Short mmCIF file of N, CA and C in Angstrom, two decimals:
data_model
loop_
_atom_site.label_atom_id
_atom_site.label_comp_id
_atom_site.label_asym_id
_atom_site.label_seq_id
_atom_site.Cartn_x
_atom_site.Cartn_y
_atom_site.Cartn_z
N VAL Q 1 -62.97 -92.11 -117.65
CA VAL Q 1 -62.68 -92.03 -116.23
C VAL Q 1 -61.54 -91.04 -116.05
N LEU Q 2 -61.74 -90.10 -115.14
CA LEU Q 2 -60.73 -89.10 -114.83
C LEU Q 2 -60.20 -89.38 -113.43
N ILE Q 3 -58.89 -89.57 -113.30
CA ILE Q 3 -58.26 -89.84 -112.01
C ILE Q 3 -57.58 -88.56 -111.54
N LEU Q 4 -58.00 -88.08 -110.37
CA LEU Q 4 -57.45 -86.86 -109.78
C LEU Q 4 -56.70 -87.25 -108.51
N ASP Q 5 -55.38 -87.18 -108.53
CA ASP Q 5 -54.56 -87.58 -107.39
C ASP Q 5 -54.09 -86.34 -106.64
N GLU Q 6 -54.69 -86.12 -105.47
CA GLU Q 6 -54.36 -84.97 -104.62
C GLU Q 6 -54.46 -83.64 -105.37
N PRO Q 7 -55.54 -83.40 -106.13
CA PRO Q 7 -55.62 -82.18 -106.93
C PRO Q 7 -55.77 -80.91 -106.12
N THR Q 8 -56.17 -81.02 -104.85
CA THR Q 8 -56.40 -79.82 -104.04
C THR Q 8 -55.23 -79.49 -103.13
N ALA Q 9 -54.16 -80.27 -103.20
CA ALA Q 9 -53.04 -80.12 -102.27
C ALA Q 9 -52.46 -78.70 -102.24
N SER Q 10 -52.43 -78.03 -103.38
CA SER Q 10 -51.83 -76.69 -103.41
C SER Q 10 -52.83 -75.60 -103.79
N LEU Q 11 -54.14 -75.91 -103.66
CA LEU Q 11 -55.17 -74.94 -104.03
C LEU Q 11 -55.68 -74.19 -102.80
N ASP Q 12 -56.09 -72.93 -103.01
CA ASP Q 12 -56.73 -72.21 -101.92
C ASP Q 12 -58.23 -72.56 -101.91
N THR Q 13 -58.96 -72.04 -100.95
CA THR Q 13 -60.37 -72.39 -100.76
C THR Q 13 -61.21 -72.11 -102.00
N GLN Q 14 -61.02 -70.95 -102.61
CA GLN Q 14 -61.79 -70.60 -103.81
C GLN Q 14 -61.47 -71.55 -104.97
N GLU Q 15 -60.21 -71.88 -105.13
CA GLU Q 15 -59.82 -72.79 -106.21
C GLU Q 15 -60.38 -74.19 -105.98
N VAL Q 16 -60.42 -74.63 -104.72
CA VAL Q 16 -61.00 -75.93 -104.39
C VAL Q 16 -62.48 -75.94 -104.77
N GLU Q 17 -63.20 -74.89 -104.43
CA GLU Q 17 -64.63 -74.82 -104.77
C GLU Q 17 -64.85 -74.82 -106.28
N LEU Q 18 -64.00 -74.11 -107.01
CA LEU Q 18 -64.09 -74.12 -108.48
C LEU Q 18 -63.85 -75.53 -109.02
N LEU Q 19 -62.84 -76.20 -108.49
CA LEU Q 19 -62.55 -77.57 -108.93
C LEU Q 19 -63.72 -78.50 -108.62
N PHE Q 20 -64.27 -78.40 -107.41
CA PHE Q 20 -65.40 -79.26 -107.03
C PHE Q 20 -66.61 -79.00 -107.91
N GLY Q 21 -66.83 -77.73 -108.28
CA GLY Q 21 -67.92 -77.40 -109.19
C GLY Q 21 -67.72 -78.07 -110.54
N LEU Q 22 -66.51 -78.02 -111.03
CA LEU Q 22 -66.17 -78.68 -112.30
C LEU Q 22 -66.36 -80.19 -112.20
N MET Q 23 -65.92 -80.77 -111.08
CA MET Q 23 -66.07 -82.22 -110.88
C MET Q 23 -67.55 -82.61 -110.88
N ARG Q 24 -68.38 -81.81 -110.22
CA ARG Q 24 -69.82 -82.10 -110.17
C ARG Q 24 -70.45 -81.99 -111.56
N GLN Q 25 -70.03 -80.97 -112.33
CA GLN Q 25 -70.54 -80.82 -113.69
C GLN Q 25 -70.18 -82.03 -114.54
N LEU Q 26 -68.94 -82.48 -114.43
CA LEU Q 26 -68.51 -83.66 -115.18
C LEU Q 26 -69.31 -84.89 -114.76
N ARG Q 27 -69.49 -85.07 -113.45
CA ARG Q 27 -70.27 -86.21 -112.94
C ARG Q 27 -71.68 -86.16 -113.50
N ASP Q 28 -72.30 -84.97 -113.48
CA ASP Q 28 -73.67 -84.82 -113.96
C ASP Q 28 -73.79 -85.10 -115.46
N ARG Q 29 -72.69 -85.00 -116.18
CA ARG Q 29 -72.65 -85.32 -117.62
C ARG Q 29 -72.33 -86.80 -117.86
N GLY Q 30 -72.16 -87.55 -116.77
CA GLY Q 30 -71.89 -88.97 -116.90
C GLY Q 30 -70.43 -89.36 -116.86
N VAL Q 31 -69.54 -88.38 -116.63
CA VAL Q 31 -68.12 -88.68 -116.51
C VAL Q 31 -67.86 -89.27 -115.13
N SER Q 32 -67.07 -90.31 -115.07
CA SER Q 32 -66.70 -90.93 -113.80
C SER Q 32 -65.35 -90.40 -113.35
N LEU Q 33 -65.23 -90.15 -112.05
CA LEU Q 33 -64.00 -89.61 -111.50
C LEU Q 33 -63.53 -90.43 -110.31
N ILE Q 34 -62.22 -90.55 -110.18
CA ILE Q 34 -61.61 -91.11 -108.98
C ILE Q 34 -60.84 -89.97 -108.34
N PHE Q 35 -61.21 -89.62 -107.11
CA PHE Q 35 -60.65 -88.48 -106.39
C PHE Q 35 -59.83 -89.01 -105.22
N VAL Q 36 -58.51 -88.86 -105.30
CA VAL Q 36 -57.61 -89.33 -104.25
C VAL Q 36 -57.24 -88.14 -103.38
N THR Q 37 -57.48 -88.26 -102.06
CA THR Q 37 -57.16 -87.17 -101.15
C THR Q 37 -56.97 -87.70 -99.74
N HIS Q 38 -56.31 -86.89 -98.92
CA HIS Q 38 -56.19 -87.19 -97.49
C HIS Q 38 -57.08 -86.24 -96.69
N PHE Q 39 -57.78 -85.34 -97.37
CA PHE Q 39 -58.67 -84.38 -96.70
C PHE Q 39 -60.07 -84.98 -96.61
N LEU Q 40 -60.46 -85.43 -95.42
CA LEU Q 40 -61.74 -86.11 -95.24
C LEU Q 40 -62.93 -85.22 -95.57
N ASP Q 41 -62.88 -83.95 -95.18
CA ASP Q 41 -64.01 -83.07 -95.47
C ASP Q 41 -64.22 -82.95 -96.98
N GLN Q 42 -63.15 -82.94 -97.73
CA GLN Q 42 -63.26 -82.84 -99.18
C GLN Q 42 -63.83 -84.10 -99.81
N VAL Q 43 -63.40 -85.26 -99.33
CA VAL Q 43 -63.91 -86.51 -99.90
C VAL Q 43 -65.41 -86.62 -99.64
N TYR Q 44 -65.88 -86.11 -98.49
CA TYR Q 44 -67.32 -86.13 -98.20
C TYR Q 44 -68.08 -85.10 -99.04
N GLN Q 45 -67.43 -84.01 -99.42
CA GLN Q 45 -68.11 -82.98 -100.21
C GLN Q 45 -68.43 -83.45 -101.62
N VAL Q 46 -67.58 -84.27 -102.22
CA VAL Q 46 -67.77 -84.59 -103.64
C VAL Q 46 -67.92 -86.06 -103.98
N SER Q 47 -67.69 -86.96 -103.05
CA SER Q 47 -67.70 -88.39 -103.39
C SER Q 47 -69.05 -89.05 -103.19
N ASP Q 48 -69.37 -89.97 -104.07
CA ASP Q 48 -70.56 -90.80 -103.93
C ASP Q 48 -70.24 -92.07 -103.15
N ARG Q 49 -69.02 -92.57 -103.35
CA ARG Q 49 -68.53 -93.73 -102.59
C ARG Q 49 -67.11 -93.45 -102.15
N ILE Q 50 -66.72 -94.09 -101.06
CA ILE Q 50 -65.36 -93.94 -100.54
C ILE Q 50 -64.72 -95.31 -100.42
N THR Q 51 -63.55 -95.44 -101.00
CA THR Q 51 -62.75 -96.66 -100.89
C THR Q 51 -61.56 -96.35 -100.01
N VAL Q 52 -61.30 -97.22 -99.03
CA VAL Q 52 -60.21 -96.99 -98.09
C VAL Q 52 -59.11 -98.03 -98.30
N LEU Q 53 -57.89 -97.51 -98.39
CA LEU Q 53 -56.70 -98.35 -98.42
C LEU Q 53 -55.89 -98.03 -97.16
N ARG Q 54 -55.33 -99.06 -96.55
CA ARG Q 54 -54.47 -98.85 -95.38
C ARG Q 54 -53.22 -99.70 -95.55
N ASN Q 55 -52.06 -99.04 -95.49
CA ASN Q 55 -50.78 -99.73 -95.66
C ASN Q 55 -50.74 -100.54 -96.95
N GLY Q 56 -51.31 -99.97 -98.01
CA GLY Q 56 -51.29 -100.61 -99.31
C GLY Q 56 -52.30 -101.72 -99.51
N SER Q 57 -53.19 -101.91 -98.53
CA SER Q 57 -54.20 -102.98 -98.63
C SER Q 57 -55.61 -102.40 -98.66
N PHE Q 58 -56.48 -103.05 -99.42
CA PHE Q 58 -57.89 -102.66 -99.50
C PHE Q 58 -58.57 -102.96 -98.16
N VAL Q 59 -59.23 -101.94 -97.59
CA VAL Q 59 -59.95 -102.10 -96.32
C VAL Q 59 -61.44 -102.23 -96.58
N GLY Q 60 -61.99 -101.40 -97.46
CA GLY Q 60 -63.41 -101.45 -97.76
C GLY Q 60 -63.85 -100.32 -98.65
N CYS Q 61 -65.08 -100.45 -99.14
CA CYS Q 61 -65.69 -99.44 -99.99
C CYS Q 61 -67.13 -99.27 -99.55
N ARG Q 62 -67.55 -98.03 -99.28
CA ARG Q 62 -68.90 -97.77 -98.78
C ARG Q 62 -69.49 -96.55 -99.47
N GLU Q 63 -70.83 -96.52 -99.53
CA GLU Q 63 -71.53 -95.33 -100.01
C GLU Q 63 -71.22 -94.18 -99.05
N THR Q 64 -70.89 -93.02 -99.57
CA THR Q 64 -70.52 -91.88 -98.73
C THR Q 64 -71.64 -91.53 -97.77
N ARG Q 65 -72.89 -91.52 -98.25
CA ARG Q 65 -74.01 -91.13 -97.40
C ARG Q 65 -74.26 -92.12 -96.27
N GLU Q 66 -73.73 -93.33 -96.39
CA GLU Q 66 -73.93 -94.36 -95.37
C GLU Q 66 -72.69 -94.58 -94.51
N LEU Q 67 -71.68 -93.74 -94.67
CA LEU Q 67 -70.42 -93.91 -93.95
C LEU Q 67 -70.17 -92.72 -93.04
N PRO Q 68 -70.51 -92.85 -91.76
CA PRO Q 68 -70.20 -91.76 -90.83
C PRO Q 68 -68.68 -91.52 -90.81
N GLN Q 69 -68.29 -90.28 -90.63
CA GLN Q 69 -66.88 -89.94 -90.67
C GLN Q 69 -66.08 -90.73 -89.63
N ILE Q 70 -66.68 -90.96 -88.48
CA ILE Q 70 -65.98 -91.72 -87.44
C ILE Q 70 -65.69 -93.14 -87.92
N GLU Q 71 -66.60 -93.72 -88.70
CA GLU Q 71 -66.39 -95.06 -89.23
C GLU Q 71 -65.28 -95.05 -90.29
N LEU Q 72 -65.26 -93.99 -91.10
CA LEU Q 72 -64.19 -93.84 -92.10
C LEU Q 72 -62.83 -93.78 -91.41
N VAL Q 73 -62.74 -92.97 -90.37
CA VAL Q 73 -61.48 -92.85 -89.64
C VAL Q 73 -61.09 -94.19 -89.02
N LYS Q 74 -62.07 -94.90 -88.50
CA LYS Q 74 -61.82 -96.24 -87.93
C LYS Q 74 -61.26 -97.17 -89.01
N MET Q 75 -61.86 -97.12 -90.20
CA MET Q 75 -61.37 -97.95 -91.31
C MET Q 75 -59.94 -97.57 -91.68
N MET Q 76 -59.66 -96.27 -91.69
CA MET Q 76 -58.33 -95.80 -92.06
C MET Q 76 -57.27 -96.19 -91.03
N LEU Q 77 -57.64 -96.07 -89.75
CA LEU Q 77 -56.68 -96.34 -88.68
C LEU Q 77 -56.64 -97.79 -88.24
N GLY Q 78 -57.75 -98.50 -88.45
CA GLY Q 78 -57.84 -99.88 -88.00
C GLY Q 78 -58.16 -99.99 -86.52
N ARG Q 79 -58.67 -98.89 -85.94
CA ARG Q 79 -59.05 -98.90 -84.52
C ARG Q 79 -60.11 -97.83 -84.26
N GLU Q 80 -60.74 -97.89 -83.09
CA GLU Q 80 -61.80 -96.96 -82.70
C GLU Q 80 -61.23 -95.60 -82.29
N LEU Q 81 -62.01 -94.54 -82.49
CA LEU Q 81 -61.70 -93.21 -81.99
C LEU Q 81 -62.89 -92.71 -81.20
N ASP Q 82 -62.69 -91.83 -80.25
CA ASP Q 82 -63.77 -91.30 -79.43
C ASP Q 82 -64.15 -89.90 -79.91
N THR Q 83 -64.85 -89.83 -81.07
CA THR Q 83 -65.34 -88.55 -81.59
C THR Q 83 -66.74 -88.74 -82.14
N HIS Q 84 -67.38 -87.65 -82.55
CA HIS Q 84 -68.75 -87.71 -83.08
C HIS Q 84 -68.73 -88.01 -84.58
N ALA Q 85 -69.71 -88.79 -85.01
CA ALA Q 85 -69.82 -89.16 -86.42
C ALA Q 85 -70.56 -88.08 -87.20
N LEU Q 86 -70.17 -87.93 -88.46
CA LEU Q 86 -70.84 -87.01 -89.38
C LEU Q 86 -71.39 -87.81 -90.55
N GLN Q 87 -72.59 -87.45 -91.01
CA GLN Q 87 -73.17 -88.11 -92.17
C GLN Q 87 -73.55 -87.07 -93.21
N ARG Q 88 -73.49 -87.44 -94.45
CA ARG Q 88 -73.84 -86.56 -95.56
C ARG Q 88 -74.97 -87.18 -96.37
N ALA Q 89 -75.78 -86.32 -96.97
CA ALA Q 89 -76.86 -86.80 -97.84
C ALA Q 89 -76.28 -87.32 -99.14
N GLY Q 90 -76.93 -88.31 -99.73
CA GLY Q 90 -76.46 -88.91 -100.97
C GLY Q 90 -77.34 -88.51 -102.14
N ARG Q 91 -77.09 -89.12 -103.28
CA ARG Q 91 -77.89 -88.87 -104.46
C ARG Q 91 -77.98 -90.15 -105.28
N THR Q 92 -78.89 -90.18 -106.23
CA THR Q 92 -79.11 -91.37 -107.05
C THR Q 92 -78.08 -91.43 -108.18
N LEU Q 93 -77.54 -92.61 -108.41
CA LEU Q 93 -76.57 -92.80 -109.49
C LEU Q 93 -77.29 -92.98 -110.82
N LEU Q 94 -76.60 -92.70 -111.92
CA LEU Q 94 -77.18 -92.83 -113.25
C LEU Q 94 -77.39 -94.29 -113.63
N SER Q 95 -76.51 -95.18 -113.18
CA SER Q 95 -76.58 -96.60 -113.54
C SER Q 95 -75.75 -97.42 -112.56
N ASP Q 96 -76.10 -98.70 -112.41
CA ASP Q 96 -75.31 -99.59 -111.57
C ASP Q 96 -74.20 -100.29 -112.35
N LYS Q 97 -74.23 -100.17 -113.69
CA LYS Q 97 -73.24 -100.84 -114.52
C LYS Q 97 -71.92 -100.04 -114.51
N PRO Q 98 -70.81 -100.65 -114.09
CA PRO Q 98 -69.54 -99.94 -114.02
C PRO Q 98 -69.03 -99.48 -115.38
N VAL Q 99 -68.40 -98.31 -115.42
CA VAL Q 99 -67.74 -97.83 -116.63
C VAL Q 99 -66.25 -98.14 -116.57
N ALA Q 100 -65.78 -98.44 -115.38
CA ALA Q 100 -64.39 -98.84 -115.19
C ALA Q 100 -64.34 -99.83 -114.04
N ALA Q 101 -63.54 -100.85 -114.21
CA ALA Q 101 -63.37 -101.85 -113.16
C ALA Q 101 -61.90 -102.22 -113.08
N PHE Q 102 -61.37 -102.16 -111.89
CA PHE Q 102 -59.99 -102.54 -111.65
C PHE Q 102 -60.03 -103.81 -110.82
N LYS Q 103 -59.62 -104.91 -111.39
CA LYS Q 103 -59.63 -106.20 -110.71
C LYS Q 103 -58.20 -106.57 -110.32
N ASN Q 104 -58.04 -106.91 -109.06
CA ASN Q 104 -56.73 -107.34 -108.57
C ASN Q 104 -55.67 -106.26 -108.85
N TYR Q 105 -56.08 -104.98 -108.71
CA TYR Q 105 -55.20 -103.85 -108.98
C TYR Q 105 -54.25 -103.64 -107.80
N GLY Q 106 -53.01 -103.39 -108.07
CA GLY Q 106 -52.03 -103.14 -107.02
C GLY Q 106 -50.66 -102.93 -107.61
N LYS Q 107 -49.69 -102.77 -106.74
CA LYS Q 107 -48.31 -102.62 -107.17
C LYS Q 107 -47.45 -103.45 -106.23
N LYS Q 108 -46.74 -104.39 -106.79
CA LYS Q 108 -45.94 -105.33 -106.01
C LYS Q 108 -45.03 -104.58 -105.02
N GLY Q 109 -45.13 -104.97 -103.76
CA GLY Q 109 -44.31 -104.37 -102.72
C GLY Q 109 -44.81 -103.05 -102.19
N THR Q 110 -45.89 -102.51 -102.77
CA THR Q 110 -46.41 -101.21 -102.35
C THR Q 110 -47.89 -101.26 -102.02
N ILE Q 111 -48.70 -101.65 -102.98
CA ILE Q 111 -50.16 -101.69 -102.80
C ILE Q 111 -50.63 -103.12 -103.02
N ALA Q 112 -51.23 -103.70 -101.98
CA ALA Q 112 -51.78 -105.05 -102.10
C ALA Q 112 -52.95 -105.02 -103.08
N PRO Q 113 -53.13 -106.07 -103.87
CA PRO Q 113 -54.20 -106.10 -104.87
C PRO Q 113 -55.60 -105.90 -104.26
N PHE Q 114 -56.43 -105.12 -104.97
CA PHE Q 114 -57.81 -104.89 -104.56
C PHE Q 114 -58.65 -104.66 -105.81
N ASP Q 115 -59.98 -104.74 -105.65
CA ASP Q 115 -60.92 -104.50 -106.75
C ASP Q 115 -61.61 -103.16 -106.54
N LEU Q 116 -61.90 -102.46 -107.63
CA LEU Q 116 -62.58 -101.18 -107.57
C LEU Q 116 -63.44 -101.03 -108.81
N GLU Q 117 -64.71 -100.61 -108.63
CA GLU Q 117 -65.60 -100.32 -109.74
C GLU Q 117 -66.02 -98.86 -109.69
N VAL Q 118 -66.14 -98.24 -110.86
CA VAL Q 118 -66.59 -96.86 -110.98
C VAL Q 118 -67.81 -96.86 -111.90
N ARG Q 119 -68.92 -96.31 -111.41
CA ARG Q 119 -70.18 -96.29 -112.17
C ARG Q 119 -70.36 -94.94 -112.87
N PRO Q 120 -71.22 -94.88 -113.89
CA PRO Q 120 -71.45 -93.64 -114.63
C PRO Q 120 -71.86 -92.49 -113.71
N GLY Q 121 -71.24 -91.35 -113.91
CA GLY Q 121 -71.60 -90.17 -113.16
C GLY Q 121 -71.28 -90.24 -111.69
N GLU Q 122 -70.33 -91.05 -111.30
CA GLU Q 122 -69.99 -91.24 -109.90
C GLU Q 122 -68.59 -90.72 -109.63
N ILE Q 123 -68.42 -90.10 -108.47
CA ILE Q 123 -67.09 -89.72 -108.00
C ILE Q 123 -66.74 -90.70 -106.89
N VAL Q 124 -65.67 -91.45 -107.07
CA VAL Q 124 -65.23 -92.40 -106.06
C VAL Q 124 -64.01 -91.81 -105.36
N GLY Q 125 -64.11 -91.61 -104.07
CA GLY Q 125 -62.99 -91.07 -103.29
C GLY Q 125 -62.12 -92.19 -102.76
N LEU Q 126 -60.82 -92.03 -102.87
CA LEU Q 126 -59.87 -92.96 -102.26
C LEU Q 126 -59.24 -92.23 -101.08
N ALA Q 127 -59.37 -92.79 -99.90
CA ALA Q 127 -58.88 -92.13 -98.70
C ALA Q 127 -57.88 -93.01 -97.98
N GLY Q 128 -56.90 -92.40 -97.38
CA GLY Q 128 -55.92 -93.14 -96.60
C GLY Q 128 -55.06 -92.17 -95.81
N LEU Q 129 -54.25 -92.71 -94.94
CA LEU Q 129 -53.36 -91.88 -94.15
C LEU Q 129 -52.26 -91.33 -95.05
N LEU Q 130 -51.70 -90.19 -94.69
CA LEU Q 130 -50.64 -89.56 -95.45
C LEU Q 130 -49.49 -90.55 -95.64
N GLY Q 131 -49.06 -90.70 -96.86
CA GLY Q 131 -47.96 -91.60 -97.16
C GLY Q 131 -48.38 -93.02 -97.48
N SER Q 132 -49.69 -93.32 -97.36
CA SER Q 132 -50.12 -94.70 -97.63
C SER Q 132 -50.44 -94.92 -99.10
#
């Protein structure tokens, strides 16, 4: 499992595309990745599932192709917004058996405990508001 925490924060557009290409190649080889970002367009470009944390607490985890962007924003903010939803096409996973599982994962006083599973060849995006 490869954990990428804000890897695109200081990259230009070309570098981001190169990184995403590498991430896809790794996924296609069966490597599992956790991609942490605050850039919603990026999480939709490369993630198979999106897990949302708000104020250090687990809000939910959904298949990217089944999560309209407006719903993601609602999950992140905890309230409705008046904008149009975007949906992305999905793909078939290599297996349903997790290669990594985090049970009751958290940090006392910072992140409330939550569960997270990562399946073979899957990129799991973690999304939240800046500073969360």
